[in-house]
JSON list of C-alpha atoms in Angstrom, two decimals:
[
{"chain": "A", "resi": 785, "resn": "ILE", "atom": "CA", "xyz": [-16.31, -46.84, -27.58]},
{"chain": "A", "resi": 786, "resn": "LYS", "atom": "CA", "xyz": [-14.62, -43.94, -25.73]},
{"chain": "A", "resi": 787, "resn": "GLY", "atom": "CA", "xyz": [-12.67, -43.08, -28.97]},
{"chain": "A", "resi": 788, "resn": "GLU", "atom": "CA", "xyz": [-15.80, -43.44, -31.15]},
{"chain": "A", "resi": 789, "resn": "ILE", "atom": "CA", "xyz": [-17.68, -40.90, -28.92]},
{"chain": "A", "resi": 790, "resn": "LEU", "atom": "CA", "xyz": [-14.95, -38.54, -28.78]},
{"chain": "A", "resi": 791, "resn": "SER", "atom": "CA", "xyz": [-14.55, -38.77, -32.67]},
{"chain": "A", "resi": 792, "resn": "GLU", "atom": "CA", "xyz": [-18.39, -37.90, -33.02]},
{"chain": "A", "resi": 793, "resn": "LEU", "atom": "CA", "xyz": [-18.22, -35.07, -30.62]},
{"chain": "A", "resi": 794, "resn": "ASN", "atom": "CA", "xyz": [-15.25, -33.52, -32.41]},
{"chain": "A", "resi": 795, "resn": "ALA", "atom": "CA", "xyz": [-16.98, -33.73, -35.73]},
{"chain": "A", "resi": 796, "resn": "LEU", "atom": "CA", "xyz": [-19.79, -31.22, -34.29]},
{"chain": "A", "resi": 797, "resn": "ASN", "atom": "CA", "xyz": [-19.32, -27.44, -35.29]},
{"chain": "A", "resi": 798, "resn": "TYR", "atom": "CA", "xyz": [-17.07, -25.22, -32.81]},
{"chain": "A", "resi": 799, "resn": "ARG", "atom": "CA", "xyz": [-20.32, -23.67, -31.27]},
{"chain": "A", "resi": 800, "resn": "GLU", "atom": "CA", "xyz": [-22.11, -27.08, -30.46]},
{"chain": "A", "resi": 801, "resn": "LYS", "atom": "CA", "xyz": [-18.74, -28.60, -29.25]},
{"chain": "A", "resi": 802, "resn": "ALA", "atom": "CA", "xyz": [-17.96, -25.48, -26.93]},
{"chain": "A", "resi": 803, "resn": "VAL", "atom": "CA", "xyz": [-21.38, -25.53, -25.44]},
{"chain": "A", "resi": 804, "resn": "ILE", "atom": "CA", "xyz": [-21.64, -29.29, -24.88]},
{"chain": "A", "resi": 805, "resn": "TYR", "atom": "CA", "xyz": [-18.16, -29.60, -23.42]},
{"chain": "A", "resi": 806, "resn": "GLY", "atom": "CA", "xyz": [-18.58, -26.44, -21.19]},
{"chain": "A", "resi": 807, "resn": "PHE", "atom": "CA", "xyz": [-21.96, -27.86, -19.88]},
{"chain": "A", "resi": 808, "resn": "TYR", "atom": "CA", "xyz": [-21.35, -31.77, -19.65]},
{"chain": "A", "resi": 809, "resn": "ILE", "atom": "CA", "xyz": [-17.63, -31.90, -19.22]},
{"chain": "A", "resi": 810, "resn": "ASP", "atom": "CA", "xyz": [-16.60, -28.92, -17.24]},
{"chain": "A", "resi": 811, "resn": "GLY", "atom": "CA", "xyz": [-20.03, -28.63, -15.45]},
{"chain": "A", "resi": 812, "resn": "LEU", "atom": "CA", "xyz": [-20.68, -24.82, -15.76]},
{"chain": "A", "resi": 813, "resn": "GLN", "atom": "CA", "xyz": [-23.87, -23.20, -14.98]},
{"chain": "A", "resi": 814, "resn": "TRP", "atom": "CA", "xyz": [-25.75, -21.48, -17.93]},
{"chain": "A", "resi": 815, "resn": "GLU", "atom": "CA", "xyz": [-24.69, -17.88, -16.81]},
{"chain": "A", "resi": 816, "resn": "ARG", "atom": "CA", "xyz": [-20.95, -18.93, -16.92]},
{"chain": "A", "resi": 817, "resn": "LEU", "atom": "CA", "xyz": [-20.88, -20.73, -19.89]},
{"chain": "A", "resi": 818, "resn": "SER", "atom": "CA", "xyz": [-22.65, -17.84, -21.73]},
{"chain": "A", "resi": 819, "resn": "GLN", "atom": "CA", "xyz": [-19.63, -15.76, -20.61]},
{"chain": "A", "resi": 820, "resn": "ARG", "atom": "CA", "xyz": [-17.25, -18.24, -21.77]},
{"chain": "A", "resi": 821, "resn": "VAL", "atom": "CA", "xyz": [-18.50, -18.59, -25.42]},
{"chain": "A", "resi": 822, "resn": "ASN", "atom": "CA", "xyz": [-20.12, -15.03, -25.63]},
{"chain": "A", "resi": 823, "resn": "TYR", "atom": "CA", "xyz": [-23.79, -16.21, -26.33]},
{"chain": "A", "resi": 824, "resn": "SER", "atom": "CA", "xyz": [-26.81, -15.74, -24.13]},
{"chain": "A", "resi": 825, "resn": "PRO", "atom": "CA", "xyz": [-27.96, -18.57, -21.69]},
{"chain": "A", "resi": 826, "resn": "ARG", "atom": "CA", "xyz": [-31.04, -18.95, -24.04]},
{"chain": "A", "resi": 827, "resn": "GLN", "atom": "CA", "xyz": [-28.72, -19.27, -27.37]},
{"chain": "A", "resi": 828, "resn": "CYS", "atom": "CA", "xyz": [-26.52, -21.84, -25.33]},
{"chain": "A", "resi": 829, "resn": "ARG", "atom": "CA", "xyz": [-29.47, -23.98, -24.47]},
{"chain": "A", "resi": 830, "resn": "ASN", "atom": "CA", "xyz": [-30.67, -23.94, -28.18]},
{"chain": "A", "resi": 831, "resn": "ILE", "atom": "CA", "xyz": [-27.14, -24.55, -29.47]},
{"chain": "A", "resi": 832, "resn": "ARG", "atom": "CA", "xyz": [-26.85, -27.40, -26.75]},
{"chain": "A", "resi": 833, "resn": "ASP", "atom": "CA", "xyz": [-30.13, -28.85, -28.08]},
{"chain": "A", "resi": 834, "resn": "ASP", "atom": "CA", "xyz": [-29.12, -28.81, -31.76]},
{"chain": "A", "resi": 835, "resn": "GLY", "atom": "CA", "xyz": [-25.71, -30.33, -30.69]},
{"chain": "A", "resi": 836, "resn": "LEU", "atom": "CA", "xyz": [-27.33, -33.16, -29.00]},
{"chain": "A", "resi": 837, "resn": "ASP", "atom": "CA", "xyz": [-29.69, -33.81, -31.84]},
{"chain": "A", "resi": 838, "resn": "ALA", "atom": "CA", "xyz": [-26.89, -33.86, -34.35]},
{"chain": "A", "resi": 839, "resn": "LEU", "atom": "CA", "xyz": [-25.10, -36.20, -31.75]},
{"chain": "A", "resi": 840, "resn": "GLY", "atom": "CA", "xyz": [-28.02, -38.59, -31.70]},
{"chain": "A", "resi": 841, "resn": "LYS", "atom": "CA", "xyz": [-28.05, -38.79, -35.35]},
{"chain": "A", "resi": 842, "resn": "ARG", "atom": "CA", "xyz": [-24.25, -39.43, -35.84]},
{"chain": "A", "resi": 843, "resn": "PHE", "atom": "CA", "xyz": [-24.49, -42.00, -33.03]},
{"chain": "A", "resi": 844, "resn": "SER", "atom": "CA", "xyz": [-27.35, -44.03, -34.81]},
{"chain": "A", "resi": 845, "resn": "ARG", "atom": "CA", "xyz": [-25.22, -44.01, -37.96]},
{"chain": "A", "resi": 846, "resn": "ASN", "atom": "CA", "xyz": [-21.93, -45.13, -36.02]},
{"chain": "A", "resi": 847, "resn": "LYS", "atom": "CA", "xyz": [-21.88, -48.95, -36.22]},
{"chain": "A", "resi": 848, "resn": "ALA", "atom": "CA", "xyz": [-19.47, -49.35, -33.01]},
{"chain": "A", "resi": 849, "resn": "ILE", "atom": "CA", "xyz": [-21.84, -47.08, -30.96]},
{"chain": "A", "resi": 850, "resn": "SER", "atom": "CA", "xyz": [-25.20, -48.23, -32.09]},
{"chain": "A", "resi": 851, "resn": "ARG", "atom": "CA", "xyz": [-24.46, -51.72, -31.55]},
{"chain": "A", "resi": 852, "resn": "TYR", "atom": "CA", "xyz": [-22.83, -51.17, -28.12]},
{"chain": "A", "resi": 853, "resn": "ARG", "atom": "CA", "xyz": [-24.51, -52.80, -25.09]},
{"chain": "A", "resi": 854, "resn": "ILE", "atom": "CA", "xyz": [-23.66, -51.74, -21.59]},
{"chain": "A", "resi": 855, "resn": "PRO", "atom": "CA", "xyz": [-22.46, -54.79, -19.91]},
{"chain": "A", "resi": 856, "resn": "GLU", "atom": "CA", "xyz": [-24.79, -55.95, -17.18]},
{"chain": "A", "resi": 857, "resn": "LYS", "atom": "CA", "xyz": [-23.19, -56.57, -13.58]}
]
């Protein structure tokens, strides 16, 4: 499932991918992320929102991801 998620992340456009990786993977604050990608903090939030919308659509179309259920302990 991890490979499927990474594949869908890599299908995003460069801006969306850079912002999502910076915010969620690298844990950057908006100010630092905006310096890294050369957009304002507000633009970064908008790009993140658009990227998450695109990921949601891609995940729902991906059979492996949409059918995956988290195992209960």
